[in-house]
Amino acid sequence: MRKIALVAAASAAALSLAACSEATEDAAEETAESAAADTEANMEAVEAGAEEAAAEVDGEMAEAEAEVEGETVEEAAAD
């Protein structure tokens, strides 16, 4: 009788462990997907910031060139 109870308990433990492993696998997949989405959003923000910075630098360069060359900012930007 003890052997039957022991086998039943071991079977129940194995089933609960399998269910736990599946839940852990699902949670890990969700975490990976979330991390990928966060990375993509961060890259988009970095790209937008880089474009904004480049536009700012272009404007500053045009102003400096206009001052040195004695022309308008628009003329300097067109060069």
Tab-separated table of N, CA and C in Angstrom, residues 24-38:
chain	number	residue	atom	x	y	z
A	24	THR	N	6.794	28.702	-16.558
A	24	THR	CA	8.061	29.428	-16.570
A	24	THR	C	8.497	29.714	-17.994
A	25	GLU	N	8.327	28.750	-18.876
A	25	GLU	CA	8.678	28.933	-20.285
A	25	GLU	C	7.829	30.035	-20.913
A	26	ASP	N	6.540	30.056	-20.619
A	26	ASP	CA	5.657	31.101	-21.141
A	26	ASP	C	6.068	32.472	-20.620
A	27	ALA	N	6.396	32.540	-19.342
A	27	ALA	CA	6.816	33.816	-18.756
A	27	ALA	C	8.127	34.291	-19.374
A	28	ALA	N	9.041	33.379	-19.630
A	28	ALA	CA	10.314	33.744	-20.253
A	28	ALA	C	10.096	34.255	-21.672
A	29	GLU	N	9.186	33.637	-22.392
A	29	GLU	CA	8.873	34.085	-23.760
A	29	GLU	C	8.264	35.489	-23.736
A	30	GLU	N	7.350	35.724	-22.813
A	30	GLU	CA	6.750	37.051	-22.688
A	30	GLU	C	7.791	38.100	-22.328
A	31	THR	N	8.720	37.737	-21.455
A	31	THR	CA	9.789	38.659	-21.059
A	31	THR	C	10.679	38.993	-22.244
A	32	ALA	N	11.017	37.997	-23.032
A	32	ALA	CA	11.867	38.223	-24.209
A	32	ALA	C	11.158	39.118	-25.217
A	33	GLU	N	9.875	38.884	-25.443
A	33	GLU	CA	9.111	39.716	-26.373
A	33	GLU	C	9.025	41.154	-25.872
A	34	SER	N	8.837	41.316	-24.578
A	34	SER	CA	8.766	42.650	-23.989
A	34	SER	C	10.099	43.375	-24.118
A	35	ALA	N	11.186	42.655	-23.889
A	35	ALA	CA	12.521	43.250	-24.015
A	35	ALA	C	12.784	43.676	-25.460
A	36	ALA	N	12.360	42.864	-26.409
A	36	ALA	CA	12.537	43.205	-27.821
A	36	ALA	C	11.741	44.454	-28.175
A	37	ALA	N	10.526	44.555	-27.671
A	37	ALA	CA	9.698	45.734	-27.939
A	37	ALA	C	10.316	46.976	-27.309
A	38	ASP	N	10.841	46.845	-26.095
A	38	ASP	CA	11.502	47.973	-25.433
A	38	ASP	C	12.735	48.416	-26.208
